[in-house]
Amino acid sequence: MKRIGIDAIALAVPEGYVELADLAHARSVSPGKFVDGLGVERMAVARAHEDPVALGANAARRLFAMSGADTSRIGLCVVGTETAVDHSKPIAAYLHGLLALPTACRVFEAKHACFGGTAGLLNAVDWIASGSARGRQALVVCTDVARYAIGSAGEPTQGAGAVALLVSENPRLVELEVGVTGSYARDVHDFWRPLHSKEAVVDGHYSVQCYLDALTGAYEAWRHACGTDYSEPIARRCYHVPYGKMAKKAHRHVMALEGKGEAEADASYVEEVGTSLRLPAQIGNVYTGSLYLALASLLEAEASRIEGKRVALFSYGSGCTAEFFAGRVASGAGAFSRALRLAEPLEGRRRYTIPEYEAIRRADADADRRPIESANFGAGTVAFLGVEGERRVY
Ligand code: HMG
């Protein structure tokens, strides 16, 4: 039986963020509501040059640089996103060029709201398990800019960033339980991004209920798929994190399905979920990458302590679909996570004032039509420069 899973992870985040306490003051809301009520401290804010292609390319470049992996071994490149830059040309095609991946490579974009990255990951795992990979590896990049209307209830749950995953045999971080997943799907209008708008439309409280219903369905299906392996203990749980409090609600929900009360759920929450929420609290919702940002956060904080232990993963995409699955932290993952310096991209970020953030949002409206600008974005950084003859230039 092949051992297949996540071999390496890397992040890319925009260079600036908004402090949620500042946003709360500007919107005449108690900071406690955003920081404690939602469980978010900062939200990353993407400027025009930090589009989903640039963020995705920067995460992937970092992945190869930090892990020592070789781009010539990539035979599958999938980008999960719900912030497409084109109806036809996938972000994966841009990344294929920017990373100089082999021409003998299957390349496409996957969309189902925040589930797109998981769709890429699980396809990559099956591609390897089936034998189609023939020793090659898969690159899965989750990249998004989360946008809600200024002043709306969703505004404090924005964010932006990319998570790149290398999927391979004999993974150095997390070996996944191949073929043992629980799926759930239902056609709902909880959250969507109409073609005419860059901002999401959301029925916020209904979306929370849809998430929890999907969690029930996926969890029950996963328990069934596990059979007798179901009783093996789970040491840590990573949930899709639109905001930290949602993961807490999710954990209480799963524990209730296990017949445990709120007090018992809250007692296990700190140990089983807590460290996976540290990086999401500093970045906000990164949509497709959110679950894998939580996993990176967990590994960054305590990979050494949980080597050999089982970790459960729950991915939710509005609209909606969900999957519950599990894996085991690889032996040596502690030292390798440290070498990957997972949290380094968050260092030295700039704190935007609220007027600066609002100006960035106004500029965003025309960003996809702006003419080419030459600017110095730092050596080795991919940036969106503008459009020339309807072609996006990086
Ligand atoms: P809201 O209605 O303004 O907030 O927006 P609220 O009144 O529900 O308050 C939020 C929490 O803060 C509550 O806690 C309050 O009690 C608490 P809860 O009852 O939930 O435990 N609170 C305070 N706490 C401390 N001090 C205070 C204070 N005041 C209040 N002073 C909502 C909340 C999430 C609806 C909104 O932000 C929103 O619409 N966000 C976007 C939608 C979203 O993130 N949905 C999550 C599930 S769907 C999903 O995850 C998919 C998604 O990622 C997209 C995709 O799949 O592509 C979004």
GROMACS .gro file of C-alpha atoms and ligand atoms in nm:
model
  452
    1MET     CA    1   0.000   0.000   0.000
    2LYS     CA    2   0.148   0.337  -0.104
    3ARG     CA    3   0.192   0.605   0.162
    4ILE     CA    4   0.050   0.924   0.007
    5GLY     CA    5  -0.009   1.271   0.146
    6ILE     CA    6   0.113   1.627   0.198
    7ASP     CA    7   0.489   1.640   0.157
    8ALA     CA    8   0.541   2.016   0.202
    9ILE     CA    9   0.344   2.338   0.259
   10ALA     CA   10   0.422   2.706   0.194
   11LEU     CA   11   0.222   3.025   0.239
   12ALA     CA   12   0.209   3.364   0.072
   13VAL     CA   13   0.026   3.661   0.222
   14PRO     CA   14  -0.018   4.023   0.113
   15GLU     CA   15   0.229   4.274   0.253
   16GLY     CA   16  -0.034   4.450   0.468
   17TYR     CA   17  -0.323   4.387   0.704
   18VAL     CA   18  -0.593   4.564   0.899
   19GLU     CA   19  -0.612   4.528   1.275
   20LEU     CA   20  -0.969   4.423   1.353
   21ALA     CA   21  -0.982   4.647   1.659
   22ASP     CA   22  -0.918   4.943   1.421
   23LEU     CA   23  -1.195   4.822   1.189
   24ALA     CA   24  -1.433   4.785   1.483
   25HIS     CA   25  -1.369   5.146   1.592
   26ALA     CA   26  -1.425   5.271   1.237
   27ARG     CA   27  -1.755   5.081   1.212
   28SER     CA   28  -1.868   5.188   1.562
   29VAL     CA   29  -1.871   4.829   1.684
   30SER     CA   30  -1.722   4.699   2.008
   31PRO     CA   31  -1.375   4.550   1.929
   32GLY     CA   32  -1.478   4.256   2.149
   33LYS     CA   33  -1.728   4.152   1.882
   34PHE     CA   34  -1.466   4.108   1.610
   35VAL     CA   35  -1.170   3.992   1.820
   36ASP     CA   36  -1.346   3.768   2.076
   37GLY     CA   37  -1.687   3.724   1.912
   38LEU     CA   38  -1.547   3.619   1.575
   39GLY     CA   39  -1.201   3.512   1.691
   40VAL     CA   40  -0.999   3.718   1.441
   41GLU     CA   41  -0.724   3.969   1.525
   42ARG     CA   42  -0.606   4.081   1.181
   43MET     CA   43  -0.720   4.044   0.824
   44ALA     CA   44  -0.477   4.044   0.533
   45VAL     CA   45  -0.559   4.302   0.263
   46ALA     CA   46  -0.445   4.243  -0.095
   47ARG     CA   47  -0.343   4.537  -0.313
   48ALA     CA   48  -0.394   4.529  -0.690
   49HIS     CA   49  -0.053   4.374  -0.765
   50GLU     CA   50  -0.122   4.098  -0.510
   51ASP     CA   51  -0.386   3.921  -0.718
   52PRO     CA   52  -0.461   3.547  -0.681
   53VAL     CA   53  -0.209   3.456  -0.953
   54ALA     CA   54   0.070   3.652  -0.784
   55LEU     CA   55  -0.015   3.515  -0.438
   56GLY     CA   56  -0.038   3.160  -0.573
   57ALA     CA   57   0.291   3.187  -0.764
   58ASN     CA   58   0.470   3.330  -0.461
   59ALA     CA   59   0.343   3.049  -0.237
   60ALA     CA   60   0.447   2.786  -0.494
   61ARG     CA   61   0.792   2.941  -0.548
   62ARG     CA   62   0.844   2.939  -0.174
   63LEU     CA   63   0.728   2.576  -0.159
   64PHE     CA   64   1.000   2.464  -0.401
   65ALA     CA   65   1.267   2.686  -0.246
   66MET     CA   66   1.202   2.576   0.112
   67SER     CA   67   1.131   2.205   0.055
   68GLY     CA   68   1.406   2.135  -0.196
   69ALA     CA   69   1.145   1.978  -0.428
   70ASP     CA   70   1.213   1.977  -0.799
   71THR     CA   71   0.967   2.142  -1.042
   72SER     CA   72   1.066   1.890  -1.311
   73ARG     CA   73   0.892   1.613  -1.111
   74ILE     CA   74   0.549   1.782  -1.119
   75GLY     CA   75   0.298   1.595  -1.336
   76LEU     CA   76  -0.023   1.754  -1.204
   77CYS     CA   77  -0.087   2.118  -1.113
   78VAL     CA   78  -0.429   2.210  -0.974
   79VAL     CA   79  -0.529   2.553  -0.849
   80GLY     CA   80  -0.826   2.578  -0.617
   81THR     CA   81  -0.977   2.927  -0.622
   82GLU     CA   82  -1.300   3.119  -0.608
   83THR     CA   83  -1.127   3.441  -0.716
   84ALA     CA   84  -1.076   3.352  -1.082
   85VAL     CA   85  -0.907   3.613  -1.302
   86ASP     CA   86  -1.063   3.485  -1.625
   87HIS     CA   87  -1.365   3.277  -1.733
   88SER     CA   88  -1.144   3.054  -1.947
   89LYS     CA   89  -0.773   3.074  -1.873
   90PRO     CA   90  -0.708   2.908  -1.536
   91ILE     CA   91  -0.471   3.047  -1.275
   92ALA     CA   92  -0.300   2.708  -1.305
   93ALA     CA   93  -0.190   2.802  -1.660
   94TYR     CA   94  -0.026   3.121  -1.532
   95LEU     CA   95   0.148   2.924  -1.258
   96HIS     CA   96   0.261   2.664  -1.508
   97GLY     CA   97   0.443   2.942  -1.694
   98LEU     CA   98   0.570   3.139  -1.395
   99LEU     CA   99   0.712   2.825  -1.232
  100ALA     CA  100   0.840   2.673  -1.558
  101LEU     CA  101   0.666   2.341  -1.491
  102PRO     CA  102   0.714   2.053  -1.738
  103THR     CA  103   0.499   2.054  -2.054
  104ALA     CA  104   0.402   1.693  -1.977
  105CYS     CA  105   0.176   1.811  -1.697
  106ARG     CA  106  -0.202   1.804  -1.636
  107VAL     CA  107  -0.302   2.160  -1.543
  108PHE     CA  108  -0.642   2.295  -1.438
  109GLU     CA  109  -0.840   2.512  -1.196
  110ALA     CA  110  -1.095   2.368  -0.952
  111LYS     CA  111  -1.394   2.566  -0.827
  112HIS     CA  112  -1.640   2.495  -0.554
  113ALA     CA  113  -1.617   2.795  -0.319
  114CYS     CA  114  -1.374   2.716  -0.035
  115PHE     CA  115  -1.370   2.347  -0.128
  116GLY     CA  116  -1.166   2.399  -0.450
  117GLY     CA  117  -0.831   2.335  -0.280
  118THR     CA  118  -0.956   2.012  -0.122
  119ALA     CA  119  -1.093   1.903  -0.460
  120GLY     CA  120  -0.738   1.951  -0.594
  121LEU     CA  121  -0.575   1.771  -0.302
  122LEU     CA  122  -0.804   1.467  -0.308
  123ASN     CA  123  -0.772   1.440  -0.687
  124ALA     CA  124  -0.395   1.454  -0.654
  125VAL     CA  125  -0.401   1.178  -0.392
  126ASP     CA  126  -0.621   0.958  -0.616
  127TRP     CA  127  -0.395   1.037  -0.917
  128ILE     CA  128  -0.097   0.902  -0.724
  129ALA     CA  129  -0.289   0.605  -0.576
  130SER     CA  130  -0.416   0.501  -0.920
  131GLY     CA  131  -0.064   0.477  -1.061
  132SER     CA  132  -0.118   0.760  -1.313
  133ALA     CA  133   0.153   0.968  -1.144
  134ARG     CA  134   0.425   0.714  -1.231
  135GLY     CA  135   0.655   0.849  -0.959
  136ARG     CA  136   0.573   1.214  -1.022
  137GLN     CA  137   0.438   1.465  -0.769
  138ALA     CA  138   0.142   1.703  -0.767
  139LEU     CA  139   0.134   2.075  -0.694
  140VAL     CA  140  -0.193   2.199  -0.544
  141VAL     CA  141  -0.225   2.573  -0.489
  142CYS     CA  142  -0.514   2.733  -0.301
  143THR     CA  143  -0.534   3.108  -0.366
  144ASP     CA  144  -0.800   3.368  -0.293
  145VAL     CA  145  -0.885   3.723  -0.202
  146ALA     CA  146  -1.192   3.727   0.027
  147ARG     CA  147  -1.406   4.035  -0.026
  148TYR     CA  148  -1.739   4.143   0.125
  149ALA     CA  149  -1.900   4.486   0.096
  150ILE     CA  150  -1.748   4.763   0.305
  151GLY     CA  151  -1.951   4.806   0.623
  152SER     CA  152  -2.131   4.470   0.585
  153ALA     CA  153  -2.147   4.200   0.853
  154GLY     CA  154  -1.905   3.993   0.644
  155GLU     CA  155  -1.639   4.268   0.629
  156PRO     CA  156  -1.446   4.155   0.941
  157THR     CA  157  -1.427   3.802   0.798
  158GLN     CA  158  -1.219   3.898   0.492
  159GLY     CA  159  -0.859   3.798   0.426
  160ALA     CA  160  -0.627   3.704   0.142
  161GLY     CA  161  -0.349   3.459   0.078
  162ALA     CA  162  -0.230   3.141  -0.085
  163VAL     CA  163  -0.128   2.799   0.042
  164ALA     CA  164   0.081   2.573  -0.181
  165LEU     CA  165   0.085   2.197  -0.115
  166LEU     CA  166   0.321   1.939  -0.256
  167VAL     CA  167   0.144   1.602  -0.275
  168SER     CA  168   0.355   1.290  -0.310
  169GLU     CA  169   0.435   0.936  -0.205
  170ASN     CA  170   0.622   0.900   0.126
  171PRO     CA  171   0.515   1.247   0.245
  172ARG     CA  172   0.731   1.430   0.495
  173LEU     CA  173   0.442   1.611   0.673
  174VAL     CA  174   0.107   1.428   0.674
  175GLU     CA  175   0.018   1.085   0.538
  176LEU     CA  176  -0.350   1.085   0.438
  177GLU     CA  177  -0.588   0.790   0.481
  178VAL     CA  178  -0.642   0.722   0.112
  179GLY     CA  179  -0.996   0.643   0.001
  180VAL     CA  180  -1.146   0.696   0.346
  181THR     CA  181  -1.336   1.024   0.325
  182GLY     CA  182  -1.689   1.137   0.405
  183SER     CA  183  -1.856   1.360   0.145
  184TYR     CA  184  -2.166   1.578   0.166
  185ALA     CA  185  -2.335   1.806  -0.089
  186ARG     CA  186  -2.656   2.009  -0.111
  187ASP     CA  187  -2.767   2.291  -0.343
  188VAL     CA  188  -2.801   2.598  -0.116
  189HIS     CA  189  -2.764   2.976  -0.148
  190ASP     CA  190  -2.563   3.051   0.163
  191PHE     CA  191  -2.272   3.238   0.000
  192TRP     CA  192  -2.186   3.309  -0.361
  193ARG     CA  193  -1.995   3.555  -0.583
  194PRO     CA  194  -2.209   3.669  -0.879
  195LEU     CA  195  -2.028   3.723  -1.210
  196HIS     CA  196  -2.104   4.097  -1.201
  197SER     CA  197  -1.948   4.147  -0.858
  198LYS     CA  198  -1.608   4.101  -0.697
  199GLU     CA  199  -1.769   4.096  -0.356
  200ALA     CA  200  -1.939   3.791  -0.211
  201VAL     CA  201  -2.310   3.788  -0.139
  202VAL     CA  202  -2.381   3.603   0.182
  203ASP     CA  203  -2.670   3.502   0.402
  204GLY     CA  204  -2.438   3.499   0.704
  205HIS     CA  205  -2.630   3.318   0.977
  206TYR     CA  206  -2.776   3.073   0.726
  207SER     CA  207  -2.420   3.002   0.601
  208VAL     CA  208  -2.320   2.906   0.955
  209GLN     CA  209  -2.611   2.662   0.970
  210CYS     CA  210  -2.525   2.519   0.624
  211TYR     CA  211  -2.164   2.467   0.740
  212LEU     CA  212  -2.282   2.278   1.050
  213ASP     CA  213  -2.535   2.068   0.854
  214ALA     CA  214  -2.259   1.978   0.606
  215LEU     CA  215  -2.031   1.888   0.896
  216THR     CA  216  -2.293   1.646   1.028
  217GLY     CA  217  -2.334   1.485   0.685
  218ALA     CA  218  -1.962   1.458   0.609
  219TYR     CA  219  -1.875   1.336   0.959
  220GLU     CA  220  -2.140   1.062   0.954
  221ALA     CA  221  -2.022   0.954   0.606
  222TRP     CA  222  -1.661   0.950   0.726
  223ARG     CA  223  -1.748   0.738   1.032
  224HIS     CA  224  -1.920   0.492   0.800
  225ALA     CA  225  -1.621   0.488   0.558
  226CYS     CA  226  -1.377   0.431   0.845
  227GLY     CA  227  -1.548   0.113   0.962
  228THR     CA  228  -1.351  -0.035   1.249
  229ASP     CA  229  -1.069   0.224   1.215
  230TYR     CA  230  -1.315   0.488   1.335
  231SER     CA  231  -1.239   0.427   1.702
  232GLU     CA  232  -0.869   0.512   1.665
  233PRO     CA  233  -0.817   0.834   1.861
  234ILE     CA  234  -0.792   1.172   1.689
  235ALA     CA  235  -0.524   1.393   1.846
  236ARG     CA  236  -0.594   1.719   1.659
  237ARG     CA  237  -0.875   1.857   1.444
  238CYS     CA  238  -0.845   2.120   1.171
  239TYR     CA  239  -1.167   2.277   1.044
  240HIS     CA  240  -1.235   2.518   0.761
  241VAL     CA  241  -1.184   2.857   0.932
  242PRO     CA  242  -1.389   3.147   0.787
  243TYR     CA  243  -1.321   3.299   1.131
  244GLY     CA  244  -1.190   3.133   1.448
  245LYS     CA  245  -1.524   3.117   1.631
  246MET     CA  246  -1.667   2.903   1.349
  247ALA     CA  247  -1.407   2.634   1.427
  248LYS     CA  248  -1.518   2.643   1.789
  249LYS     CA  249  -1.881   2.597   1.683
  250ALA     CA  250  -1.769   2.313   1.453
  251HIS     CA  251  -1.582   2.140   1.734
  252ARG     CA  252  -1.882   2.162   1.969
  253HIS     CA  253  -2.093   2.022   1.686
  254VAL     CA  254  -1.869   1.719   1.627
  255MET     CA  255  -1.845   1.653   1.997
  256ALA     CA  256  -2.227   1.664   2.020
  257LEU     CA  257  -2.238   1.401   1.744
  258GLU     CA  258  -2.013   1.196   1.972
  259GLY     CA  259  -2.259   1.245   2.258
  260LYS     CA  260  -2.045   1.500   2.444
  261GLY     CA  261  -2.175   1.821   2.598
  262GLU     CA  262  -2.051   2.179   2.552
  263ALA     CA  263  -1.832   2.180   2.863
  264GLU     CA  264  -1.653   1.864   2.751
  265ALA     CA  265  -1.616   2.001   2.397
  266ASP     CA  266  -1.470   2.328   2.523
  267ALA     CA  267  -1.227   2.137   2.744
  268SER     CA  268  -1.083   1.946   2.445
  269TYR     CA  269  -1.102   2.249   2.211
  270VAL     CA  270  -0.785   2.419   2.338
  271GLU     CA  271  -0.571   2.108   2.294
  272GLU     CA  272  -0.730   1.962   1.981
  273VAL     CA  273  -0.807   2.280   1.782
  274GLY     CA  274  -0.636   2.577   1.949
  275THR     CA  275  -0.299   2.587   1.772
  276SER     CA  276  -0.459   2.545   1.427
  277LEU     CA  277  -0.627   2.885   1.472
  278ARG     CA  278  -0.316   3.094   1.544
  279LEU     CA  279  -0.222   3.179   1.184
  280PRO     CA  280  -0.586   3.214   1.064
  281ALA     CA  281  -0.639   3.472   1.343
  282GLN     CA  282  -0.357   3.680   1.190
  283ILE     CA  283  -0.471   3.653   0.827
  284GLY     CA  284  -0.850   3.600   0.818
  285ASN     CA  285  -1.042   3.388   0.571
  286VAL     CA  286  -0.832   3.276   0.275
  287TYR     CA  287  -1.125   3.072   0.136
  288THR     CA  288  -0.977   2.768  -0.050
  289GLY     CA  289  -0.657   2.774   0.155
  290SER     CA  290  -0.829   2.816   0.490
  291LEU     CA  291  -0.818   2.452   0.604
  292TYR     CA  292  -0.454   2.418   0.493
  293LEU     CA  293  -0.360   2.743   0.666
  294ALA     CA  294  -0.506   2.583   0.980
  295LEU     CA  295  -0.297   2.271   0.916
  296ALA     CA  296   0.015   2.483   0.862
  297SER     CA  297  -0.061   2.665   1.186
  298LEU     CA  298  -0.089   2.334   1.371
  299LEU     CA  299   0.237   2.200   1.225
  300GLU     CA  300   0.419   2.526   1.290
  301ALA     CA  301   0.312   2.518   1.654
  302GLU     CA  302   0.353   2.155   1.747
  303ALA     CA  303   0.448   1.914   1.470
  304SER     CA  304   0.722   1.753   1.683
  305ARG     CA  305   0.477   1.680   1.965
  306ILE     CA  306   0.222   1.509   1.740
  307GLU     CA  307   0.443   1.299   1.512
  308GLY     CA  308   0.269   0.964   1.453
  309LYS     CA  309  -0.065   1.105   1.576
  310ARG     CA  310  -0.390   1.116   1.383
  311VAL     CA  311  -0.529   1.451   1.262
  312ALA     CA  312  -0.883   1.503   1.130
  313LEU     CA  313  -0.955   1.757   0.854
  314PHE     CA  314  -1.289   1.916   0.762
  315SER     CA  315  -1.328   2.114   0.440
  316TYR     CA  316  -1.642   2.317   0.362
  317GLY     CA  317  -1.730   2.502   0.043
  318SER     CA  318  -2.045   2.714   0.028
  319GLY     CA  319  -2.310   2.626  -0.221
  320CYS     CA  320  -2.238   2.362  -0.078
  321THR     CA  321  -2.010   2.064  -0.047
  322ALA     CA  322  -1.791   1.926   0.229
  323GLU     CA  323  -1.550   1.646   0.305
  324PHE     CA  324  -1.422   1.498   0.631
  325PHE     CA  325  -1.100   1.297   0.620
  326ALA     CA  326  -0.794   1.218   0.830
  327GLY     CA  327  -0.421   1.161   0.818
  328ARG     CA  328  -0.121   1.093   1.035
  329VAL     CA  329   0.164   1.335   1.110
  330ALA     CA  330   0.480   1.184   0.962
  331SER     CA  331   0.782   1.087   1.165
  332GLY     CA  332   1.035   1.371   1.123
  333ALA     CA  333   0.760   1.627   1.050
  334GLY     CA  334   0.871   1.841   1.344
  335ALA     CA  335   1.220   1.906   1.211
  336PHE     CA  336   1.095   1.942   0.854
  337SER     CA  337   0.822   2.192   0.953
  338ARG     CA  338   1.085   2.403   1.126
  339ALA     CA  339   1.300   2.395   0.810
  340LEU     CA  340   1.000   2.509   0.604
  341ARG     CA  341   0.965   2.823   0.826
  342LEU     CA  342   0.592   2.815   0.766
  343ALA     CA  343   0.505   3.144   0.941
  344GLU     CA  344   0.792   3.349   0.798
  345PRO     CA  345   0.578   3.523   0.530
  346LEU     CA  346   0.381   3.694   0.809
  347GLU     CA  347   0.690   3.874   0.942
  348GLY     CA  348   0.735   4.245   0.873
  349ARG     CA  349   0.385   4.308   0.741
  350ARG     CA  350   0.248   4.662   0.731
  351ARG     CA  351  -0.053   4.771   0.936
  352TYR     CA  352  -0.291   4.969   0.713
  353THR     CA  353  -0.503   5.247   0.852
  354ILE     CA  354  -0.873   5.219   0.774
  355PRO     CA  355  -0.856   5.505   0.514
  356GLU     CA  356  -0.563   5.322   0.345
  357TYR     CA  357  -0.761   4.995   0.341
  358GLU     CA  358  -1.068   5.171   0.198
  359ALA     CA  359  -0.852   5.333  -0.074
  360ILE     CA  360  -0.712   4.988  -0.165
  361ARG     CA  361  -1.067   4.858  -0.195
  362ARG     CA  362  -1.170   5.150  -0.422
  363ALA     CA  363  -0.868   5.089  -0.646
  364ASP     CA  364  -0.963   4.723  -0.659
  365ALA     CA  365  -1.274   4.793  -0.865
  366ASP     CA  366  -1.068   4.875  -1.180
  367ALA     CA  367  -0.765   4.660  -1.103
  368ASP     CA  368  -0.836   4.406  -1.378
  369ARG     CA  369  -0.831   4.677  -1.646
  370ARG     CA  370  -0.538   4.887  -1.531
  371PRO     CA  371  -0.258   4.953  -1.778
  372ILE     CA  372   0.088   4.817  -1.706
  373GLU     CA  373   0.276   4.988  -1.426
  374SER     CA  374   0.643   4.934  -1.373
  375ALA     CA  375   0.725   4.912  -1.007
  376ASN     CA  376   0.983   4.742  -0.795
  377PHE     CA  377   0.815   4.469  -0.589
  378GLY     CA  378   1.134   4.307  -0.460
  379ALA     CA  379   1.359   4.045  -0.616
  380GLY     CA  380   1.195   3.710  -0.672
  381THR     CA  381   0.842   3.837  -0.605
  382VAL     CA  382   0.570   3.778  -0.862
  383ALA     CA  383   0.335   4.077  -0.901
  384PHE     CA  384   0.042   4.162  -1.127
  385LEU     CA  385   0.166   4.456  -1.336
  386GLY     CA  386  -0.149   4.530  -1.535
  387VAL     CA  387  -0.318   4.448  -1.864
  388GLU     CA  388  -0.182   4.492  -2.216
  389GLY     CA  389  -0.393   4.398  -2.517
  390GLU     CA  390  -0.637   4.219  -2.281
  391ARG     CA  391  -0.349   4.005  -2.155
  392ARG     CA  392  -0.259   4.001  -1.785
  393VAL     CA  393   0.110   4.067  -1.729
  394TYR     CA  394   0.317   3.948  -1.432
  395HMG     P1  395  -2.297   3.931   1.274
  395HMG     O1  396  -2.437   3.891   1.255
  395HMG     O2  397  -2.268   4.077   1.261
  395HMG     O3  398  -2.240   3.885   1.413
  395HMG     O4  399  -2.202   3.858   1.171
  395HMG     P2  400  -2.317   3.819   1.536
  395HMG     O5  401  -2.418   3.914   1.589
  395HMG     O6  402  -2.362   3.681   1.502
  395HMG     O7  403  -2.196   3.814   1.640
  395HMG     C1  404  -2.086   3.730   1.615
  395HMG     C2  405  -2.041   3.672   1.749
  395HMG     O8  406  -1.985   3.777   1.827
  395HMG     C3  407  -2.154   3.611   1.833
  395HMG     O9  408  -2.102   3.497   1.895
  395HMG     C4  409  -2.181   3.721   1.936
  395HMG    O10  410  -2.237   3.671   2.057
  395HMG     C5  411  -2.041   3.773   1.959
  395HMG     P3  412  -2.176   3.355   1.875
  395HMG    O11  413  -2.316   3.373   1.922
  395HMG    O12  414  -2.172   3.327   1.727
  395HMG    O13  415  -2.095   3.262   1.957
  395HMG     N1  416  -2.033   3.911   2.012
  395HMG     C6  417  -1.941   3.949   2.103
  395HMG     N2  418  -1.845   3.881   2.166
  395HMG     C7  419  -1.765   3.949   2.254
  395HMG     N3  420  -1.781   4.082   2.279
  395HMG     C8  421  -1.878   4.153   2.218
  395HMG     C9  422  -1.964   4.087   2.125
  395HMG     N4  423  -2.066   4.128   2.046
  395HMG    C10  424  -2.108   4.019   1.978
  395HMG     N5  425  -1.889   4.284   2.243
  395HMG    C11  426  -2.136   3.659   1.053
  395HMG    C12  427  -2.144   3.727   1.188
  395HMG    C13  428  -2.047   3.535   1.067
  395HMG    C14  429  -2.275   3.616   1.010
  395HMG    C15  430  -2.076   3.757   0.948
  395HMG    O14  431  -1.947   3.795   0.985
  395HMG    C16  432  -2.072   3.699   0.808
  395HMG    O15  433  -2.172   3.699   0.736
  395HMG     N6  434  -1.951   3.647   0.761
  395HMG    C17  435  -1.936   3.587   0.629
  395HMG    C18  436  -1.999   3.449   0.620
  395HMG    C19  437  -1.921   3.343   0.692
  395HMG    O16  438  -1.804   3.357   0.723
  395HMG     N7  439  -1.988   3.227   0.717
  395HMG    C20  440  -1.926   3.116   0.782
  395HMG    C21  441  -1.986   2.981   0.740
  395HMG     S1  442  -1.990   2.962   0.562
  395HMG    C22  443  -1.824   2.931   0.519
  395HMG    O17  444  -1.743   2.905   0.603
  395HMG    C23  445  -1.789   2.940   0.373
  395HMG    C24  446  -1.707   3.062   0.335
  395HMG    O18  447  -1.573   3.046   0.380
  395HMG    C25  448  -1.711   3.084   0.184
  395HMG    C26  449  -1.679   2.969   0.090
  395HMG    O19  450  -1.706   2.852   0.115
  395HMG    O20  451  -1.632   3.002  -0.019
  395HMG    C27  452  -1.758   3.189   0.398
   0.00000   0.00000   0.00000
